[in-house]
């Protein structure tokens, strides 16, 4: 069994844009890969990222001027896979919210409360941060996302402050540091006593090549057959998914090729289509997500 561990932060657009590549790994190497996630704390102190000249004037000015720069970085990352990003009025940091650690701690909280919901929570937290552009460094926003995956919000808030949850996050950070990782995201691939650490985004082709080398072709990709039931099963597994992820999962050449399988499910009300803001760069299909239910949203 191949094990892939991702070192990341829930706020990372690079990891959000990598979701289609992981859908392809899941389906093309079904039953042969274990996926794990380790929190790495991308922004420990936002003042390390702002313009020093702005910071010399005031912390508030430094953050105010940094946020448009951060939004531009997010928007540029959309070119990686086409997952929709539309960063307007970004409010991720303030003088009271100077770190992405709360997002990391929230993931560890859910991982302890309901480990089977951790992946869904991480995806929805990325969705809230990057697609809905919500201020997810706020504790009430994190509790809201926990509620979306079926965790009682008060239960989440109580656990969030527990020492053992904080200790678990510290262990993640220590593991990240021990491996000498210099950039995020990073991946640790392990197979039969062999291991390799790779820094930076890997697309599906790079993953395939790396897996072939590490396993000496003992694990080979198998393209899955697409059908209406297979598409529905994928949506049921992930709860919320973009058409681009479905395209990659089934190895389709064009995202529009998924619609014959989605249309009957939409017409029967078995799934819902969620439109997100379209900045005019891509087709409306690319700016959609599909779900078994409408995500709870406060606009």
PDB file of N, CA and C in Angstrom, residues 141-244:
ATOM      1  N   UNK A 141     -16.874  31.409  12.452  1.00  0.00           N
ATOM      2  CA  UNK A 141     -16.887  30.893  11.084  1.00  0.00           C
ATOM      3  C   UNK A 141     -16.422  29.433  11.062  1.00  0.00           C
ATOM      4  N   UNK A 142     -15.432  29.125  11.861  1.00  0.00           N
ATOM      5  CA  UNK A 142     -14.946  27.748  11.938  1.00  0.00           C
ATOM      6  C   UNK A 142     -16.019  26.831  12.512  1.00  0.00           C
ATOM      7  N   UNK A 143     -16.735  27.321  13.520  1.00  0.00           N
ATOM      8  CA  UNK A 143     -17.823  26.530  14.103  1.00  0.00           C
ATOM      9  C   UNK A 143     -18.934  26.326  13.088  1.00  0.00           C
ATOM     10  N   UNK A 144     -19.186  27.328  12.270  1.00  0.00           N
ATOM     11  CA  UNK A 144     -20.209  27.222  11.229  1.00  0.00           C
ATOM     12  C   UNK A 144     -19.875  26.096  10.256  1.00  0.00           C
ATOM     13  N   UNK A 145     -18.617  26.016   9.841  1.00  0.00           N
ATOM     14  CA  UNK A 145     -18.209  24.966   8.911  1.00  0.00           C
ATOM     15  C   UNK A 145     -18.299  23.597   9.586  1.00  0.00           C
ATOM     16  N   UNK A 146     -17.948  23.539  10.860  1.00  0.00           N
ATOM     17  CA  UNK A 146     -18.093  22.277  11.591  1.00  0.00           C
ATOM     18  C   UNK A 146     -19.549  21.828  11.585  1.00  0.00           C
ATOM     19  N   UNK A 147     -20.460  22.782  11.759  1.00  0.00           N
ATOM     20  CA  UNK A 147     -21.881  22.455  11.708  1.00  0.00           C
ATOM     21  C   UNK A 147     -22.301  21.924  10.355  1.00  0.00           C
ATOM     22  N   UNK A 148     -21.664  22.400   9.293  1.00  0.00           N
ATOM     23  CA  UNK A 148     -22.001  21.943   7.946  1.00  0.00           C
ATOM     24  C   UNK A 148     -21.701  20.462   7.745  1.00  0.00           C
ATOM     25  N   UNK A 149     -20.724  19.951   8.465  1.00  0.00           N
ATOM     26  CA  UNK A 149     -20.377  18.534   8.303  1.00  0.00           C
ATOM     27  C   UNK A 149     -21.014  17.676   9.388  1.00  0.00           C
ATOM     28  N   UNK A 150     -21.940  18.264  10.143  1.00  0.00           N
ATOM     29  CA  UNK A 150     -22.714  17.482  11.099  1.00  0.00           C
ATOM     30  C   UNK A 150     -22.165  17.415  12.503  1.00  0.00           C
ATOM     31  N   UNK A 151     -21.266  18.336  12.841  1.00  0.00           N
ATOM     32  CA  UNK A 151     -20.730  18.391  14.198  1.00  0.00           C
ATOM     33  C   UNK A 151     -21.418  19.525  14.946  1.00  0.00           C
ATOM     34  N   UNK A 152     -21.916  19.245  16.125  1.00  0.00           N
ATOM     35  CA  UNK A 152     -22.554  20.272  16.937  1.00  0.00           C
ATOM     36  C   UNK A 152     -21.577  21.422  17.172  1.00  0.00           C
ATOM     37  N   UNK A 153     -22.019  22.648  16.917  1.00  0.00           N
ATOM     38  CA  UNK A 153     -21.112  23.784  16.987  1.00  0.00           C
ATOM     39  C   UNK A 153     -20.549  23.998  18.387  1.00  0.00           C
ATOM     40  N   UNK A 154     -21.369  23.812  19.415  1.00  0.00           N
ATOM     41  CA  UNK A 154     -20.871  23.994  20.776  1.00  0.00           C
ATOM     42  C   UNK A 154     -19.881  22.896  21.145  1.00  0.00           C
ATOM     43  N   UNK A 155     -20.147  21.689  20.680  1.00  0.00           N
ATOM     44  CA  UNK A 155     -19.202  20.591  20.905  1.00  0.00           C
ATOM     45  C   UNK A 155     -17.862  20.909  20.259  1.00  0.00           C
ATOM     46  N   UNK A 156     -17.914  21.457  19.060  1.00  0.00           N
ATOM     47  CA  UNK A 156     -16.694  21.866  18.366  1.00  0.00           C
ATOM     48  C   UNK A 156     -15.957  22.931  19.162  1.00  0.00           C
ATOM     49  N   UNK A 157     -16.673  23.954  19.612  1.00  0.00           N
ATOM     50  CA  UNK A 157     -16.038  25.059  20.334  1.00  0.00           C
ATOM     51  C   UNK A 157     -15.404  24.583  21.635  1.00  0.00           C
ATOM     52  N   UNK A 158     -16.065  23.681  22.322  1.00  0.00           N
ATOM     53  CA  UNK A 158     -15.500  23.147  23.566  1.00  0.00           C
ATOM     54  C   UNK A 158     -14.206  22.386  23.296  1.00  0.00           C
ATOM     55  N   UNK A 159     -14.217  21.564  22.250  1.00  0.00           N
ATOM     56  CA  UNK A 159     -13.037  20.756  21.933  1.00  0.00           C
ATOM     57  C   UNK A 159     -11.895  21.602  21.383  1.00  0.00           C
ATOM     58  N   UNK A 160     -12.233  22.669  20.685  1.00  0.00           N
ATOM     59  CA  UNK A 160     -11.236  23.543  20.062  1.00  0.00           C
ATOM     60  C   UNK A 160     -10.231  24.068  21.087  1.00  0.00           C
ATOM     61  N   UNK A 161     -10.683  24.266  22.310  1.00  0.00           N
ATOM     62  CA  UNK A 161      -9.833  24.857  23.347  1.00  0.00           C
ATOM     63  C   UNK A 161      -9.131  23.819  24.220  1.00  0.00           C
ATOM     64  N   UNK A 162      -9.305  22.541  23.925  1.00  0.00           N
ATOM     65  CA  UNK A 162      -8.703  21.496  24.744  1.00  0.00           C
ATOM     66  C   UNK A 162      -7.189  21.410  24.518  1.00  0.00           C
ATOM     67  N   UNK A 163      -6.470  21.126  25.584  1.00  0.00           N
ATOM     68  CA  UNK A 163      -5.010  21.051  25.500  1.00  0.00           C
ATOM     69  C   UNK A 163      -4.545  19.912  24.594  1.00  0.00           C
ATOM     70  N   UNK A 164      -5.275  18.795  24.596  1.00  0.00           N
ATOM     71  CA  UNK A 164      -4.814  17.669  23.776  1.00  0.00           C
ATOM     72  C   UNK A 164      -4.976  17.949  22.288  1.00  0.00           C
ATOM     73  N   UNK A 165      -5.951  18.790  21.917  1.00  0.00           N
ATOM     74  CA  UNK A 165      -6.084  19.193  20.516  1.00  0.00           C
ATOM     75  C   UNK A 165      -4.907  20.081  20.123  1.00  0.00           C
ATOM     76  N   UNK A 166      -4.559  21.010  21.007  1.00  0.00           N
ATOM     77  CA  UNK A 166      -3.411  21.875  20.741  1.00  0.00           C
ATOM     78  C   UNK A 166      -2.126  21.053  20.665  1.00  0.00           C
ATOM     79  N   UNK A 167      -2.017  20.044  21.518  1.00  0.00           N
ATOM     80  CA  UNK A 167      -0.832  19.179  21.497  1.00  0.00           C
ATOM     81  C   UNK A 167      -0.745  18.400  20.192  1.00  0.00           C
ATOM     82  N   UNK A 168      -1.892  17.986  19.671  1.00  0.00           N
ATOM     83  CA  UNK A 168      -1.919  17.261  18.406  1.00  0.00           C
ATOM     84  C   UNK A 168      -1.442  18.147  17.260  1.00  0.00           C
ATOM     85  N   UNK A 169      -1.819  19.426  17.299  1.00  0.00           N
ATOM     86  CA  UNK A 169      -1.354  20.357  16.272  1.00  0.00           C
ATOM     87  C   UNK A 169       0.151  20.573  16.404  1.00  0.00           C
ATOM     88  N   UNK A 170       0.630  20.674  17.622  1.00  0.00           N
ATOM     89  CA  UNK A 170       2.069  20.822  17.844  1.00  0.00           C
ATOM     90  C   UNK A 170       2.835  19.638  17.266  1.00  0.00           C
ATOM     91  N   UNK A 171       2.293  18.447  17.410  1.00  0.00           N
ATOM     92  CA  UNK A 171       2.920  17.251  16.838  1.00  0.00           C
ATOM     93  C   UNK A 171       2.993  17.350  15.320  1.00  0.00           C
ATOM     94  N   UNK A 172       1.935  17.869  14.701  1.00  0.00           N
ATOM     95  CA  UNK A 172       1.959  18.070  13.250  1.00  0.00           C
ATOM     96  C   UNK A 172       3.081  19.019  12.861  1.00  0.00           C
ATOM     97  N   UNK A 173       3.190  20.141  13.573  1.00  0.00           N
ATOM     98  CA  UNK A 173       4.221  21.124  13.263  1.00  0.00           C
ATOM     99  C   UNK A 173       5.617  20.531  13.447  1.00  0.00           C
ATOM    100  N   UNK A 174       5.799  19.724  14.478  1.00  0.00           N
ATOM    101  CA  UNK A 174       7.100  19.099  14.726  1.00  0.00           C
ATOM    102  C   UNK A 174       7.465  18.132  13.607  1.00  0.00           C
ATOM    103  N   UNK A 175       6.493  17.379  13.149  1.00  0.00           N
ATOM    104  CA  UNK A 175       6.755  16.438  12.058  1.00  0.00           C
ATOM    105  C   UNK A 175       7.150  17.192  10.796  1.00  0.00           C
ATOM    106  N   UNK A 176       6.468  18.276  10.531  1.00  0.00           N
ATOM    107  CA  UNK A 176       6.765  19.129   9.383  1.00  0.00           C
ATOM    108  C   UNK A 176       8.203  19.638   9.465  1.00  0.00           C
ATOM    109  N   UNK A 177       8.616  20.100  10.637  1.00  0.00           N
ATOM    110  CA  UNK A 177       9.959  20.641  10.819  1.00  0.00           C
ATOM    111  C   UNK A 177      11.022  19.552  10.740  1.00  0.00           C
ATOM    112  N   UNK A 178      10.746  18.385  11.279  1.00  0.00           N
ATOM    113  CA  UNK A 178      11.725  17.294  11.288  1.00  0.00           C
ATOM    114  C   UNK A 178      12.081  16.819   9.887  1.00  0.00           C
ATOM    115  N   UNK A 179      11.128  16.930   8.974  1.00  0.00           N
ATOM    116  CA  UNK A 179      11.383  16.499   7.600  1.00  0.00           C
ATOM    117  C   UNK A 179      12.151  17.550   6.796  1.00  0.00           C
ATOM    118  N   UNK A 180      12.346  18.723   7.382  1.00  0.00           N
ATOM    119  CA  UNK A 180      13.093  19.768   6.699  1.00  0.00           C
ATOM    120  C   UNK A 180      12.379  20.345   5.494  1.00  0.00           C
ATOM    121  N   UNK A 181      11.064  20.338   5.530  1.00  0.00           N
ATOM    122  CA  UNK A 181      10.273  20.858   4.414  1.00  0.00           C
ATOM    123  C   UNK A 181      10.408  22.374   4.357  1.00  0.00           C
ATOM    124  N   UNK A 182      10.635  22.896   3.172  1.00  0.00           N
ATOM    125  CA  UNK A 182      10.886  24.332   3.016  1.00  0.00           C
ATOM    126  C   UNK A 182       9.739  25.088   2.368  1.00  0.00           C
ATOM    127  N   UNK A 183       8.831  24.391   1.766  1.00  0.00           N
ATOM    128  CA  UNK A 183       7.720  25.073   1.105  1.00  0.00           C
ATOM    129  C   UNK A 183       6.459  24.253   1.182  1.00  0.00           C
ATOM    130  N   UNK A 184       5.342  24.909   1.020  1.00  0.00           N
ATOM    131  CA  UNK A 184       4.036  24.249   1.061  1.00  0.00           C
ATOM    132  C   UNK A 184       3.289  24.481  -0.242  1.00  0.00           C
ATOM    133  N   UNK A 185       2.470  23.504  -0.641  1.00  0.00           N
ATOM    134  CA  UNK A 185       2.308  22.200  -0.007  1.00  0.00           C
ATOM    135  C   UNK A 185       3.539  21.326  -0.220  1.00  0.00           C
ATOM    136  N   UNK A 186       3.620  20.283   0.580  1.00  0.00           N
ATOM    137  CA  UNK A 186       4.677  19.287   0.424  1.00  0.00           C
ATOM    138  C   UNK A 186       4.057  17.911   0.589  1.00  0.00           C
ATOM    139  N   UNK A 187       4.714  16.920   0.007  1.00  0.00           N
ATOM    140  CA  UNK A 187       4.157  15.564   0.022  1.00  0.00           C
ATOM    141  C   UNK A 187       5.225  14.567   0.454  1.00  0.00           C
ATOM    142  N   UNK A 188       4.813  13.659   1.313  1.00  0.00           N
ATOM    143  CA  UNK A 188       5.651  12.533   1.716  1.00  0.00           C
ATOM    144  C   UNK A 188       5.021  11.270   1.157  1.00  0.00           C
ATOM    145  N   UNK A 189       5.740  10.583   0.276  1.00  0.00           N
ATOM    146  CA  UNK A 189       5.271   9.325  -0.302  1.00  0.00           C
ATOM    147  C   UNK A 189       6.079   8.185   0.298  1.00  0.00           C
ATOM    148  N   UNK A 190       5.396   7.157   0.788  1.00  0.00           N
ATOM    149  CA  UNK A 190       6.049   6.028   1.444  1.00  0.00           C
ATOM    150  C   UNK A 190       5.532   4.723   0.856  1.00  0.00           C
ATOM    151  N   UNK A 191       6.496   3.830   0.549  1.00  0.00           N
ATOM    152  CA  UNK A 191       6.115   2.538  -0.039  1.00  0.00           C
ATOM    153  C   UNK A 191       7.175   1.499   0.285  1.00  0.00           C
ATOM    154  N   UNK A 192       6.781   0.482   1.025  1.00  0.00           N
ATOM    155  CA  UNK A 192       7.646  -0.661   1.353  1.00  0.00           C
ATOM    156  C   UNK A 192       9.035  -0.237   1.829  1.00  0.00           C
ATOM    157  N   UNK A 193       9.044   0.667   2.810  1.00  0.00           N
ATOM    158  CA  UNK A 193      10.295   1.104   3.412  1.00  0.00           C
ATOM    159  C   UNK A 193      11.001   2.227   2.686  1.00  0.00           C
ATOM    160  N   UNK A 194      10.529   2.583   1.506  1.00  0.00           N
ATOM    161  CA  UNK A 194      11.118   3.689   0.754  1.00  0.00           C
ATOM    162  C   UNK A 194      10.246   4.925   0.928  1.00  0.00           C
ATOM    163  N   UNK A 195      10.886   6.084   0.892  1.00  0.00           N
ATOM    164  CA  UNK A 195      10.131   7.324   1.058  1.00  0.00           C
ATOM    165  C   UNK A 195      10.786   8.452   0.283  1.00  0.00           C
ATOM    166  N   UNK A 196       9.960   9.397  -0.107  1.00  0.00           N
ATOM    167  CA  UNK A 196      10.450  10.569  -0.807  1.00  0.00           C
ATOM    168  C   UNK A 196       9.600  11.761  -0.402  1.00  0.00           C
ATOM    169  N   UNK A 197      10.258  12.901  -0.205  1.00  0.00           N
ATOM    170  CA  UNK A 197       9.576  14.151   0.129  1.00  0.00           C
ATOM    171  C   UNK A 197       9.698  15.088  -1.064  1.00  0.00           C
ATOM    172  N   UNK A 198       8.573  15.661  -1.459  1.00  0.00           N
ATOM    173  CA  UNK A 198       8.551  16.577  -2.600  1.00  0.00           C
ATOM    174  C   UNK A 198       7.897  17.879  -2.161  1.00  0.00           C
ATOM    175  N   UNK A 199       8.552  18.995  -2.469  1.00  0.00           N
ATOM    176  CA  UNK A 199       8.004  20.313  -2.159  1.00  0.00           C
ATOM    177  C   UNK A 199       7.312  20.897  -3.377  1.00  0.00           C
ATOM    178  N   UNK A 200       6.206  21.590  -3.150  1.00  0.00           N
ATOM    179  CA  UNK A 200       5.517  22.277  -4.231  1.00  0.00           C
ATOM    180  C   UNK A 200       4.388  21.468  -4.824  1.00  0.00           C
ATOM    181  N   UNK A 201       3.602  22.135  -5.656  1.00  0.00           N
ATOM    182  CA  UNK A 201       2.433  21.507  -6.269  1.00  0.00           C
ATOM    183  C   UNK A 201       2.859  20.417  -7.248  1.00  0.00           C
ATOM    184  N   UNK A 202       2.188  19.276  -7.181  1.00  0.00           N
ATOM    185  CA  UNK A 202       2.356  18.206  -8.164  1.00  0.00           C
ATOM    186  C   UNK A 202       1.030  18.010  -8.879  1.00  0.00           C
ATOM    187  N   UNK A 203       1.053  17.999 -10.206  1.00  0.00           N
ATOM    188  CA  UNK A 203      -0.181  17.704 -10.920  1.00  0.00           C
ATOM    189  C   UNK A 203      -0.330  16.191 -11.062  1.00  0.00           C
ATOM    190  N   UNK A 204      -1.398  15.752 -11.708  1.00  0.00           N
ATOM    191  CA  UNK A 204      -1.671  14.321 -11.795  1.00  0.00           C
ATOM    192  C   UNK A 204      -0.570  13.570 -12.539  1.00  0.00           C
ATOM    193  N   UNK A 205      -0.042  14.148 -13.609  1.00  0.00           N
ATOM    194  CA  UNK A 205       1.000  13.467 -14.374  1.00  0.00           C
ATOM    195  C   UNK A 205       2.282  13.316 -13.559  1.00  0.00           C
ATOM    196  N   UNK A 206       2.625  14.343 -12.793  1.00  0.00           N
ATOM    197  CA  UNK A 206       3.816  14.264 -11.953  1.00  0.00           C
ATOM    198  C   UNK A 206       3.642  13.224 -10.847  1.00  0.00           C
ATOM    199  N   UNK A 207       2.443  13.162 -10.277  1.00  0.00           N
ATOM    200  CA  UNK A 207       2.164  12.130  -9.280  1.00  0.00           C
ATOM    201  C   UNK A 207       2.299  10.738  -9.895  1.00  0.00           C
ATOM    202  N   UNK A 208       1.733  10.558 -11.083  1.00  0.00           N
ATOM    203  CA  UNK A 208       1.789   9.249 -11.741  1.00  0.00           C
ATOM    204  C   UNK A 208       3.239   8.817 -11.962  1.00  0.00           C
ATOM    205  N   UNK A 209       4.065   9.746 -12.419  1.00  0.00           N
ATOM    206  CA  UNK A 209       5.478   9.441 -12.663  1.00  0.00           C
ATOM    207  C   UNK A 209       6.197   9.090 -11.368  1.00  0.00           C
ATOM    208  N   UNK A 210       5.939   9.865 -10.333  1.00  0.00           N
ATOM    209  CA  UNK A 210       6.582   9.638  -9.045  1.00  0.00           C
ATOM    210  C   UNK A 210       6.171   8.290  -8.447  1.00  0.00           C
ATOM    211  N   UNK A 211       4.891   7.963  -8.572  1.00  0.00           N
ATOM    212  CA  UNK A 211       4.393   6.683  -8.057  1.00  0.00           C
ATOM    213  C   UNK A 211       5.029   5.514  -8.805  1.00  0.00           C
ATOM    214  N   UNK A 212       5.145   5.647 -10.116  1.00  0.00           N
ATOM    215  CA  UNK A 212       5.767   4.583 -10.915  1.00  0.00           C
ATOM    216  C   UNK A 212       7.215   4.365 -10.498  1.00  0.00           C
ATOM    217  N   UNK A 213       7.939   5.464 -10.254  1.00  0.00           N
ATOM    218  CA  UNK A 213       9.342   5.358  -9.859  1.00  0.00           C
ATOM    219  C   UNK A 213       9.482   4.751  -8.469  1.00  0.00           C
ATOM    220  N   UNK A 214       8.674   5.221  -7.524  1.00  0.00           N
ATOM    221  CA  UNK A 214       8.794   4.769  -6.140  1.00  0.00           C
ATOM    222  C   UNK A 214       8.392   3.311  -5.982  1.00  0.00           C
ATOM    223  N   UNK A 215       7.361   2.898  -6.707  1.00  0.00           N
ATOM    224  CA  UNK A 215       6.851   1.524  -6.569  1.00  0.00           C
ATOM    225  C   UNK A 215       7.421   0.579  -7.620  1.00  0.00           C
ATOM    226  N   UNK A 216       8.293   1.115  -8.496  1.00  0.00           N
ATOM    227  CA  UNK A 216       8.856   0.323  -9.598  1.00  0.00           C
ATOM    228  C   UNK A 216       7.736  -0.334 -10.411  1.00  0.00           C
ATOM    229  N   UNK A 217       6.708   0.462 -10.642  1.00  0.00           N
ATOM    230  CA  UNK A 217       5.540   0.059 -11.442  1.00  0.00           C
ATOM    231  C   UNK A 217       4.742  -1.098 -10.831  1.00  0.00           C
ATOM    232  N   UNK A 218       4.937  -1.342  -9.542  1.00  0.00           N
ATOM    233  CA  UNK A 218       4.113  -2.354  -8.875  1.00  0.00           C
ATOM    234  C   UNK A 218       2.675  -1.875  -8.700  1.00  0.00           C
ATOM    235  N   UNK A 219       2.513  -0.563  -8.690  1.00  0.00           N
ATOM    236  CA  UNK A 219       1.175   0.029  -8.634  1.00  0.00           C
ATOM    237  C   UNK A 219       0.967   0.810  -9.917  1.00  0.00           C
ATOM    238  N   UNK A 220      -0.025   0.443 -10.687  1.00  0.00           N
ATOM    239  CA  UNK A 220      -0.289   1.087 -11.974  1.00  0.00           C
ATOM    240  C   UNK A 220      -1.693   1.678 -11.988  1.00  0.00           C
ATOM    241  N   UNK A 221      -1.866   2.819 -12.653  1.00  0.00           N
ATOM    242  CA  UNK A 221      -3.195   3.433 -12.718  1.00  0.00           C
ATOM    243  C   UNK A 221      -4.140   2.646 -13.614  1.00  0.00           C
ATOM    244  N   UNK A 222      -5.391   2.599 -13.211  1.00  0.00           N
ATOM    245  CA  UNK A 222      -6.447   1.983 -14.004  1.00  0.00           C
ATOM    246  C   UNK A 222      -7.576   2.998 -14.156  1.00  0.00           C
ATOM    247  N   UNK A 223      -7.831   3.394 -15.394  1.00  0.00           N
ATOM    248  CA  UNK A 223      -8.876   4.385 -15.629  1.00  0.00           C
ATOM    249  C   UNK A 223     -10.244   3.785 -15.326  1.00  0.00           C
ATOM    250  N   UNK A 224     -11.032   4.448 -14.478  1.00  0.00           N
ATOM    251  CA  UNK A 224     -12.350   3.903 -14.133  1.00  0.00           C
ATOM    252  C   UNK A 224     -13.363   4.146 -15.246  1.00  0.00           C
ATOM    253  N   UNK A 225     -14.356   3.308 -15.319  1.00  0.00           N
ATOM    254  CA  UNK A 225     -15.446   3.519 -16.266  1.00  0.00           C
ATOM    255  C   UNK A 225     -16.414   4.543 -15.691  1.00  0.00           C
ATOM    256  N   UNK A 226     -16.861   5.440 -16.546  1.00  0.00           N
ATOM    257  CA  UNK A 226     -17.802   6.453 -16.099  1.00  0.00           C
ATOM    258  C   UNK A 226     -19.226   5.985 -16.371  1.00  0.00           C
ATOM    259  N   UNK A 227     -20.095   6.269 -15.441  1.00  0.00           N
ATOM    260  CA  UNK A 227     -21.517   5.971 -15.574  1.00  0.00           C
ATOM    261  C   UNK A 227     -22.259   6.918 -14.649  1.00  0.00           C
ATOM    262  N   UNK A 228     -23.558   6.972 -14.804  1.00  0.00           N
ATOM    263  CA  UNK A 228     -24.350   7.838 -13.936  1.00  0.00           C
ATOM    264  C   UNK A 228     -24.198   7.426 -12.474  1.00  0.00           C
ATOM    265  N   UNK A 229     -24.217   6.139 -12.209  1.00  0.00           N
ATOM    266  CA  UNK A 229     -24.089   5.662 -10.832  1.00  0.00           C
ATOM    267  C   UNK A 229     -22.693   5.929 -10.282  1.00  0.00           C
ATOM    268  N   UNK A 230     -21.665   5.810 -11.140  1.00  0.00           N
ATOM    269  CA  UNK A 230     -20.299   6.069 -10.684  1.00  0.00           C
ATOM    270  C   UNK A 230     -20.114   7.539 -10.322  1.00  0.00           C
ATOM    271  N   UNK A 231     -20.716   8.416 -11.124  1.00  0.00           N
ATOM    272  CA  UNK A 231     -20.645   9.852 -10.834  1.00  0.00           C
ATOM    273  C   UNK A 231     -21.387  10.165  -9.541  1.00  0.00           C
ATOM    274  N   UNK A 232     -22.555   9.571  -9.381  1.00  0.00           N
ATOM    275  CA  UNK A 232     -23.319   9.806  -8.157  1.00  0.00           C
ATOM    276  C   UNK A 232     -22.561   9.300  -6.938  1.00  0.00           C
ATOM    277  N   UNK A 233     -21.921   8.147  -7.057  1.00  0.00           N
ATOM    278  CA  UNK A 233     -21.149   7.605  -5.940  1.00  0.00           C
ATOM    279  C   UNK A 233     -20.008   8.537  -5.550  1.00  0.00           C
ATOM    280  N   UNK A 234     -19.383   9.155  -6.548  1.00  0.00           N
ATOM    281  CA  UNK A 234     -18.297  10.090  -6.273  1.00  0.00           C
ATOM    282  C   UNK A 234     -18.822  11.300  -5.507  1.00  0.00           C
ATOM    283  N   UNK A 235     -19.971  11.816  -5.930  1.00  0.00           N
ATOM    284  CA  UNK A 235     -20.564  12.964  -5.239  1.00  0.00           C
ATOM    285  C   UNK A 235     -20.992  12.578  -3.830  1.00  0.00           C
ATOM    286  N   UNK A 236     -21.542  11.393  -3.674  1.00  0.00           N
ATOM    287  CA  UNK A 236     -21.945  10.930  -2.344  1.00  0.00           C
ATOM    288  C   UNK A 236     -20.741  10.817  -1.412  1.00  0.00           C
ATOM    289  N   UNK A 237     -19.612  10.408  -1.957  1.00  0.00           N
ATOM    290  CA  UNK A 237     -18.409  10.265  -1.139  1.00  0.00           C
ATOM    291  C   UNK A 237     -17.894  11.611  -0.667  1.00  0.00           C
ATOM    292  N   UNK A 238     -17.898  12.597  -1.568  1.00  0.00           N
ATOM    293  CA  UNK A 238     -17.267  13.876  -1.249  1.00  0.00           C
ATOM    294  C   UNK A 238     -18.256  14.950  -0.802  1.00  0.00           C
ATOM    295  N   UNK A 239     -19.520  14.737  -0.971  1.00  0.00           N
ATOM    296  CA  UNK A 239     -20.588  15.636  -0.518  1.00  0.00           C
ATOM    297  C   UNK A 239     -20.658  16.943  -1.306  1.00  0.00           C
ATOM    298  N   UNK A 240     -19.499  17.534  -1.577  1.00  0.00           N
ATOM    299  CA  UNK A 240     -19.418  18.783  -2.331  1.00  0.00           C
ATOM    300  C   UNK A 240     -18.224  18.660  -3.260  1.00  0.00           C
ATOM    301  N   UNK A 241     -18.451  18.912  -4.556  1.00  0.00           N
ATOM    302  CA  UNK A 241     -17.388  18.641  -5.531  1.00  0.00           C
ATOM    303  C   UNK A 241     -17.582  19.527  -6.755  1.00  0.00           C
ATOM    304  N   UNK A 242     -16.486  19.883  -7.393  1.00  0.00           N
ATOM    305  CA  UNK A 242     -16.564  20.700  -8.603  1.00  0.00           C
ATOM    306  C   UNK A 242     -16.592  19.804  -9.839  1.00  0.00           C
ATOM    307  N   UNK A 243     -17.126  20.309 -10.945  1.00  0.00           N
ATOM    308  CA  UNK A 243     -17.112  19.521 -12.182  1.00  0.00           C
ATOM    309  C   UNK A 243     -15.699  19.213 -12.663  1.00  0.00           C
ATOM    310  N   UNK A 244     -14.760  20.086 -12.340  1.00  0.00           N
ATOM    311  CA  UNK A 244     -13.374  19.839 -12.740  1.00  0.00           C
ATOM    312  C   UNK A 244     -12.826  18.611 -12.019  1.00  0.00           C
TER     313      UNK A 244
END
